[in-house]
Amino acid sequence: MGRLLTKLATSKPLALVSVVSLLIAAGPFNPPRVFAGDLIDRSLTASDSFAGTPEVTYSPLFTIATTGTVGSVAIMFCANTPLLDQPCDPPPGLDATSTSITGQGGMTGFSIFGGSTANVIILTRPPAAANAGDTAFYEFNKIHNPNNPGPLFARFLTFASSDGSGPPTDGGGMALYINNSVDINAEVPPYLTFCLGENITSLDCSTATEPFTDMGSFSPNLTSAAQHQIIVATNAPDGYSMWALGSSMTSGSDVITPMSGGTSVKGTSQFGINLRANSTPNVGQDATGPGFAAVTAGYNQQNHFRFNSGDMLATAPVPDDFRKYTISYIVNIPAGQPGGVYSTTLTYVCLANF
């Protein structure tokens, strides 16, 4: 029998984050489809919603709808409408000419194009592949809010070109509101959501089952496999990192060899993990959810496994939405493996970077 026990370790936040005011993005619009697809899960937040405020930080987020090439992204601010096929009137007073990128995640490698204007920020990079479902997050500082309170409209557009020229590939619009009469103050405490179970339904930590797995009886003729699932989300400004601590499976002084990286081979001594959907053996899933944190090298290759205590498994450099990871375990033994009850206890540690 092989038993796999896990312990959940988390760190408590050490500081609070103050937000001066809130700018709430409205739901997505459905403009006429004059391009390939609608950007989905799009939002835009700002550090201040008051008219005329200087040096405001704006943070757009969206999910790519169309697989293809992306070389530039346009973020347009309009006074009249969010509809993509209508002219865009610059909002009086809005000025993004002094802005710079202070953070980007998901679809990265961008800088601000010299052809940007006061109300249109164009991001540029050498044209590169982008896949439907990829999430893009950007943060811009030093934007001057419009002078007048009332609706502010935003549009996001992606282009295959690196200068915002040619027909857009994907696009989407939204409406926001600039405030001049109500001061909304709120304190948003820092948080780190971190849960583990043998299975978790959707992104709901309350459904996590017991983090214990009995891998049954080992045999040199088969590969034993199991899995756990972990959900992580945080508003920490520098994201989070997750590690695995522990040892390979042992029975007294008998040890199943931890893998340094490679494929599963029946009849050999192997203990390894990864965070991918595998076919040999058929176990695991790729990371899911609206977050975009990345699985680290060594644990992000399909059908390749390794285990080294203290290795980082996943990381996000900026605040990240919910992300569900499936950790797959495999065990192989040789014909001469000494009998016994083999077990291990693994501890997963996730720290928010405040």
Short mmCIF file of C-alpha atoms in Angstrom, two decimals:
data_model
loop_
_atom_site.label_atom_id
_atom_site.label_comp_id
_atom_site.label_asym_id
_atom_site.label_seq_id
_atom_site.Cartn_x
_atom_site.Cartn_y
_atom_site.Cartn_z
CA MET A 1 0.00 0.00 0.00
CA GLY A 2 1.20 3.52 -0.71
CA ARG A 3 -0.18 6.50 1.18
CA LEU A 4 0.19 10.09 0.23
CA LEU A 5 -0.59 12.68 2.87
CA THR A 6 -0.53 16.42 2.36
CA LYS A 7 -0.54 19.38 4.73
CA LEU A 8 -1.67 22.85 3.79
CA ALA A 9 0.50 25.77 4.88
CA THR A 10 -0.34 29.41 4.28
CA SER A 11 1.12 32.72 5.27
CA LYS A 12 -0.92 35.50 6.81
CA PRO A 13 -0.85 38.93 5.17
CA LEU A 14 1.28 41.45 7.03
CA ALA A 15 -0.06 44.75 5.70
CA LEU A 16 -3.17 46.56 4.55
CA VAL A 17 -3.78 48.23 1.20
CA SER A 18 -5.71 51.50 1.12
CA VAL A 19 -7.80 52.39 -1.90
CA VAL A 20 -8.78 56.05 -2.17
CA SER A 21 -11.81 55.43 -4.36
CA LEU A 22 -13.39 52.84 -6.59
CA LEU A 23 -14.10 52.94 -10.32
CA ILE A 24 -16.47 50.15 -11.29
CA ALA A 25 -16.44 48.71 -14.81
CA ALA A 26 -19.79 47.96 -16.35
CA GLY A 27 -20.58 44.70 -18.07
CA PRO A 28 -19.47 43.97 -21.63
CA PHE A 29 -21.23 45.46 -24.62
CA ASN A 30 -22.07 43.68 -27.85
CA PRO A 31 -21.03 45.98 -30.74
CA PRO A 32 -21.54 44.99 -34.38
CA ARG A 33 -19.04 42.29 -35.27
CA VAL A 34 -16.73 44.10 -37.65
CA PHE A 35 -13.76 42.09 -36.39
CA ALA A 36 -12.98 38.46 -35.59
CA GLY A 37 -14.13 38.22 -31.98
CA ASP A 38 -15.27 39.97 -28.80
CA LEU A 39 -12.67 40.25 -26.08
CA ILE A 40 -14.16 38.45 -23.10
CA ASP A 41 -13.86 38.85 -19.30
CA ARG A 42 -12.77 42.44 -19.86
CA SER A 43 -12.54 45.03 -17.12
CA LEU A 44 -10.91 48.36 -16.38
CA THR A 45 -10.19 49.72 -12.90
CA ALA A 46 -8.66 52.99 -11.78
CA SER A 47 -7.03 54.10 -8.55
CA ASP A 48 -9.17 57.27 -8.44
CA SER A 49 -12.56 58.06 -9.99
CA PHE A 50 -12.68 61.83 -9.43
CA ALA A 51 -12.82 64.28 -12.32
CA GLY A 52 -9.57 66.14 -12.97
CA THR A 53 -7.40 63.93 -10.75
CA PRO A 54 -3.79 63.66 -12.02
CA GLU A 55 -1.48 60.65 -11.95
CA VAL A 56 -4.22 58.01 -11.81
CA THR A 57 -3.33 54.36 -12.37
CA TYR A 58 -5.53 52.46 -14.85
CA SER A 59 -5.50 48.64 -15.09
CA PRO A 60 -7.20 46.97 -18.08
CA LEU A 61 -7.71 43.19 -18.19
CA PHE A 62 -9.20 41.03 -20.93
CA THR A 63 -9.15 37.54 -22.43
CA ILE A 64 -8.21 36.92 -26.07
CA ALA A 65 -11.04 35.50 -28.20
CA THR A 66 -9.21 34.62 -31.43
CA THR A 67 -6.10 32.49 -31.91
CA GLY A 68 -3.63 34.29 -34.15
CA THR A 69 -0.93 36.95 -34.11
CA VAL A 70 -0.91 39.98 -31.82
CA GLY A 71 1.61 42.78 -32.31
CA SER A 72 -0.24 45.70 -30.76
CA VAL A 73 -3.09 46.55 -28.40
CA ALA A 74 -5.04 49.81 -28.33
CA ILE A 75 -6.76 51.14 -25.19
CA MET A 76 -9.06 53.98 -26.26
CA PHE A 77 -10.88 56.43 -23.99
CA CYS A 78 -13.97 58.04 -25.54
CA ALA A 79 -16.46 60.65 -24.38
CA ASN A 80 -19.36 59.57 -26.60
CA THR A 81 -19.75 55.77 -26.96
CA PRO A 82 -18.07 52.38 -26.36
CA LEU A 83 -19.24 51.03 -29.74
CA LEU A 84 -16.27 50.01 -31.84
CA ASP A 85 -17.71 51.05 -35.20
CA GLN A 86 -18.45 54.62 -34.07
CA PRO A 87 -16.05 57.61 -34.00
CA CYS A 88 -14.27 58.13 -30.68
CA ASP A 89 -14.47 61.68 -29.24
CA PRO A 90 -11.56 62.39 -26.85
CA PRO A 91 -12.81 63.08 -23.29
CA PRO A 92 -11.96 66.71 -22.39
CA GLY A 93 -9.05 66.77 -19.98
CA LEU A 94 -8.14 63.10 -20.18
CA ASP A 95 -4.40 62.87 -20.85
CA ALA A 96 -2.34 59.67 -21.10
CA THR A 97 0.68 61.19 -22.86
CA SER A 98 2.87 60.85 -19.73
CA THR A 99 1.86 57.30 -18.90
CA SER A 100 4.18 54.31 -18.71
CA ILE A 101 3.63 50.58 -18.20
CA THR A 102 4.19 49.64 -14.56
CA GLY A 103 2.99 46.05 -14.85
CA GLN A 104 1.92 43.48 -17.42
CA GLY A 105 0.99 39.83 -17.25
CA GLY A 106 -0.29 37.02 -19.43
CA MET A 107 0.29 38.37 -22.94
CA THR A 108 3.49 40.35 -22.32
CA GLY A 109 6.51 41.92 -24.04
CA PHE A 110 4.83 45.25 -24.79
CA SER A 111 6.04 48.83 -24.64
CA ILE A 112 4.15 52.04 -25.40
CA PHE A 113 4.13 52.93 -29.09
CA GLY A 114 5.29 56.42 -30.05
CA GLY A 115 2.10 57.00 -32.02
CA SER A 116 -0.06 56.98 -28.86
CA THR A 117 -2.18 60.07 -28.16
CA ALA A 118 -3.78 61.73 -25.14
CA ASN A 119 -6.77 59.37 -25.25
CA VAL A 120 -5.37 56.32 -27.11
CA ILE A 121 -2.64 54.14 -25.58
CA ILE A 122 -1.08 51.81 -28.16
CA LEU A 123 1.03 48.93 -26.89
CA THR A 124 3.56 47.48 -29.30
CA ARG A 125 5.76 44.39 -29.58
CA PRO A 126 7.14 42.24 -32.39
CA PRO A 127 4.11 40.32 -33.70
CA ALA A 128 3.82 37.05 -31.79
CA ALA A 129 1.34 34.20 -31.40
CA ALA A 130 -1.64 34.57 -29.08
CA ASN A 131 -4.16 31.89 -28.26
CA ALA A 132 -7.87 32.14 -27.59
CA GLY A 133 -8.30 32.06 -23.81
CA ASP A 134 -5.02 33.88 -23.07
CA THR A 135 -5.50 36.58 -20.41
CA ALA A 136 -3.82 39.98 -20.70
CA PHE A 137 -3.30 42.40 -17.79
CA TYR A 138 -1.66 45.83 -17.93
CA GLU A 139 -1.11 48.68 -15.51
CA PHE A 140 -0.56 52.31 -16.59
CA ASN A 141 0.39 55.18 -14.29
CA LYS A 142 0.20 59.01 -14.52
CA ILE A 143 -3.06 59.28 -16.43
CA HIS A 144 -5.02 62.54 -15.93
CA ASN A 145 -8.73 61.90 -15.42
CA PRO A 146 -11.32 63.75 -17.57
CA ASN A 147 -12.28 67.23 -16.36
CA ASN A 148 -16.01 66.55 -16.36
CA PRO A 149 -17.96 64.07 -14.23
CA GLY A 150 -20.16 61.58 -16.03
CA PRO A 151 -19.75 58.49 -18.22
CA LEU A 152 -16.35 57.58 -19.60
CA PHE A 153 -16.20 54.95 -22.32
CA ALA A 154 -13.29 52.61 -23.03
CA ARG A 155 -12.48 50.33 -25.95
CA PHE A 156 -9.86 47.56 -26.21
CA LEU A 157 -8.61 46.42 -29.63
CA THR A 158 -5.95 43.90 -30.69
CA PHE A 159 -4.03 44.04 -33.98
CA ALA A 160 -1.71 41.70 -35.86
CA SER A 161 0.48 44.69 -36.74
CA SER A 162 2.89 46.21 -34.24
CA ASP A 163 1.64 49.79 -34.65
CA GLY A 164 -2.14 49.52 -34.34
CA SER A 165 -2.66 49.68 -38.09
CA GLY A 166 -4.89 47.45 -40.19
CA PRO A 167 -8.15 45.81 -39.17
CA PRO A 168 -8.51 44.85 -35.48
CA THR A 169 -8.57 41.15 -34.65
CA ASP A 170 -10.53 41.27 -31.37
CA GLY A 171 -12.26 44.14 -29.62
CA GLY A 172 -14.60 45.12 -26.83
CA GLY A 173 -16.06 48.19 -25.12
CA MET A 174 -17.35 49.19 -21.71
CA ALA A 175 -18.70 52.15 -19.75
CA LEU A 176 -17.30 53.68 -16.58
CA TYR A 177 -18.24 56.71 -14.49
CA ILE A 178 -16.16 59.70 -13.43
CA ASN A 179 -17.27 61.06 -10.07
CA ASN A 180 -17.28 64.68 -8.91
CA SER A 181 -19.69 64.75 -6.03
CA VAL A 182 -19.39 61.59 -3.92
CA ASP A 183 -16.16 60.69 -2.19
CA ILE A 184 -16.03 56.93 -1.69
CA ASN A 185 -13.39 55.75 0.72
CA ALA A 186 -12.74 52.12 1.39
CA GLU A 187 -10.14 49.95 2.98
CA VAL A 188 -9.37 46.79 1.05
CA PRO A 189 -7.48 44.32 3.22
CA PRO A 190 -4.83 42.21 1.57
CA TYR A 191 -5.86 38.61 1.03
CA LEU A 192 -4.48 35.28 -0.06
CA THR A 193 -6.90 32.48 -0.90
CA PHE A 194 -5.21 29.08 -0.77
CA CYS A 195 -6.94 25.72 -0.44
CA LEU A 196 -6.13 22.09 -1.24
CA GLY A 197 -8.11 18.89 -1.65
CA GLU A 198 -8.09 15.63 -3.55
CA ASN A 199 -10.78 17.25 -5.72
CA ILE A 200 -12.25 20.77 -5.82
CA THR A 201 -15.41 21.60 -7.77
CA SER A 202 -15.05 24.59 -10.07
CA LEU A 203 -13.21 27.36 -8.15
CA ASP A 204 -15.08 26.80 -4.86
CA CYS A 205 -12.74 26.08 -1.94
CA SER A 206 -15.69 24.97 0.21
CA THR A 207 -16.00 21.84 -1.99
CA ALA A 208 -12.42 20.68 -1.36
CA THR A 209 -12.33 17.01 -0.33
CA GLU A 210 -9.93 15.44 2.16
CA PRO A 211 -6.27 15.94 1.08
CA PHE A 212 -5.41 12.24 1.53
CA THR A 213 -4.73 9.65 -1.16
CA ASP A 214 -4.31 5.87 -0.89
CA MET A 215 -2.43 4.79 -4.01
CA GLY A 216 -3.18 1.10 -3.46
CA SER A 217 -0.67 -1.68 -4.06
CA PHE A 218 2.42 -0.95 -6.14
CA SER A 219 3.49 -3.30 -8.93
CA PRO A 220 6.46 -3.26 -11.33
CA ASN A 221 3.95 -3.89 -14.15
CA LEU A 222 1.97 -0.68 -13.70
CA THR A 223 2.39 3.00 -12.92
CA SER A 224 0.48 4.13 -9.84
CA ALA A 225 -0.95 7.64 -10.07
CA ALA A 226 -2.93 10.11 -7.96
CA GLN A 227 -3.72 13.80 -7.86
CA HIS A 228 -4.56 16.78 -5.63
CA GLN A 229 -5.99 20.15 -6.59
CA ILE A 230 -5.01 23.59 -5.28
CA ILE A 231 -6.72 26.97 -5.72
CA VAL A 232 -4.82 30.25 -5.27
CA ALA A 233 -5.84 33.92 -5.63
CA THR A 234 -4.44 37.13 -4.16
CA ASN A 235 -4.58 40.92 -4.42
CA ALA A 236 -0.95 41.19 -3.32
CA PRO A 237 0.77 43.83 -5.50
CA ASP A 238 3.64 41.47 -6.37
CA GLY A 239 1.55 38.31 -6.72
CA TYR A 240 2.45 35.01 -5.06
CA SER A 241 4.71 31.97 -5.20
CA MET A 242 3.96 28.33 -4.32
CA TRP A 243 6.40 25.59 -3.27
CA ALA A 244 6.32 21.87 -2.42
CA LEU A 245 8.24 20.55 0.58
CA GLY A 246 8.75 16.95 1.69
CA SER A 247 10.38 13.72 0.60
CA SER A 248 9.81 10.81 -1.72
CA MET A 249 7.79 7.80 -0.56
CA THR A 250 9.59 5.64 2.00
CA SER A 251 9.06 2.51 4.05
CA GLY A 252 11.57 2.48 6.88
CA SER A 253 14.97 2.86 5.20
CA ASP A 254 13.62 1.83 1.78
CA VAL A 255 13.14 4.78 -0.57
CA ILE A 256 11.45 5.16 -3.96
CA THR A 257 13.81 7.32 -6.02
CA PRO A 258 12.67 10.94 -6.57
CA MET A 259 12.76 11.85 -10.25
CA SER A 260 15.09 14.57 -11.50
CA GLY A 261 12.98 15.01 -14.64
CA GLY A 262 11.80 12.55 -17.26
CA THR A 263 9.03 10.26 -18.40
CA SER A 264 7.36 7.44 -16.51
CA VAL A 265 9.08 4.05 -16.98
CA LYS A 266 7.44 0.94 -15.53
CA GLY A 267 9.71 -1.42 -13.62
CA THR A 268 12.03 1.36 -12.38
CA SER A 269 12.17 3.25 -9.09
CA GLN A 270 10.42 6.61 -9.66
CA PHE A 271 8.47 9.19 -7.66
CA GLY A 272 7.54 12.43 -9.41
CA ILE A 273 4.94 15.15 -9.82
CA ASN A 274 3.86 17.73 -12.39
CA LEU A 275 1.02 20.22 -12.93
CA ARG A 276 -0.12 19.26 -16.45
CA ALA A 277 -2.71 17.07 -18.17
CA ASN A 278 -0.79 13.85 -18.90
CA SER A 279 -1.44 10.91 -21.19
CA THR A 280 1.31 8.56 -19.95
CA PRO A 281 -0.14 7.82 -17.47
CA ASN A 282 -3.57 9.39 -17.94
CA VAL A 283 -3.64 11.71 -14.92
CA GLY A 284 -3.89 15.42 -14.15
CA GLN A 285 -5.24 18.58 -15.73
CA ASP A 286 -3.75 21.83 -16.98
CA ALA A 287 -4.18 24.92 -14.80
CA THR A 288 -7.61 26.54 -15.18
CA GLY A 289 -9.42 29.69 -14.07
CA PRO A 290 -9.33 33.40 -14.95
CA GLY A 291 -5.93 33.88 -13.31
CA PHE A 292 -2.77 33.76 -15.39
CA ALA A 293 -0.09 32.61 -12.92
CA ALA A 294 2.44 30.31 -14.60
CA VAL A 295 3.60 26.82 -13.65
CA THR A 296 7.39 26.85 -13.32
CA ALA A 297 9.78 25.00 -15.61
CA GLY A 298 10.35 21.39 -14.61
CA TYR A 299 6.71 20.90 -13.67
CA ASN A 300 5.07 22.32 -16.80
CA GLN A 301 5.93 19.65 -19.39
CA GLN A 302 3.32 17.04 -20.29
CA ASN A 303 4.29 13.45 -19.36
CA HIS A 304 7.50 14.65 -17.65
CA PHE A 305 7.79 14.40 -13.89
CA ARG A 306 10.24 15.40 -11.17
CA PHE A 307 10.35 15.98 -7.43
CA ASN A 308 12.80 18.06 -5.47
CA SER A 309 11.78 19.38 -2.06
CA GLY A 310 11.75 23.18 -2.04
CA ASP A 311 11.11 23.60 -5.76
CA MET A 312 8.77 26.43 -6.73
CA LEU A 313 5.72 25.07 -8.54
CA ALA A 314 3.91 28.22 -9.69
CA THR A 315 4.21 32.00 -9.48
CA ALA A 316 2.43 35.23 -10.42
CA PRO A 317 4.27 38.58 -10.50
CA VAL A 318 1.14 40.74 -10.07
CA PRO A 319 -2.29 40.42 -8.37
CA ASP A 320 -3.96 37.32 -9.76
CA ASP A 321 -7.50 36.01 -10.02
CA PHE A 322 -8.46 32.46 -9.05
CA ARG A 323 -6.23 29.76 -10.53
CA LYS A 324 -6.77 26.01 -10.02
CA TYR A 325 -3.79 23.67 -10.29
CA THR A 326 -3.93 19.88 -10.48
CA ILE A 327 -0.84 18.21 -9.03
CA SER A 328 -0.27 14.71 -10.44
CA TYR A 329 1.79 12.06 -8.64
CA ILE A 330 3.29 8.94 -10.20
CA VAL A 331 5.07 5.98 -8.62
CA ASN A 332 6.95 3.17 -10.36
CA ILE A 333 8.84 0.38 -8.63
CA PRO A 334 11.32 -2.27 -9.86
CA ALA A 335 10.68 -5.98 -9.46
CA GLY A 336 13.09 -6.10 -6.51
CA GLN A 337 11.50 -3.27 -4.50
CA PRO A 338 11.41 -4.34 -0.81
CA GLY A 339 7.92 -4.90 0.55
CA GLY A 340 6.35 -2.50 3.02
CA VAL A 341 3.91 0.36 3.46
CA TYR A 342 5.30 3.38 1.60
CA SER A 343 4.12 6.87 2.45
CA THR A 344 5.10 10.50 2.42
CA THR A 345 3.75 13.79 3.74
CA LEU A 346 4.07 16.77 1.42
CA THR A 347 3.58 20.36 2.56
CA TYR A 348 2.51 22.98 0.06
CA VAL A 349 3.44 26.57 0.93
CA CYS A 350 2.01 29.64 -0.79
CA LEU A 351 3.25 33.14 0.08
CA ALA A 352 1.74 36.41 -1.10
CA ASN A 353 4.29 39.05 -2.06
CA PHE A 354 3.11 42.27 -0.38
#
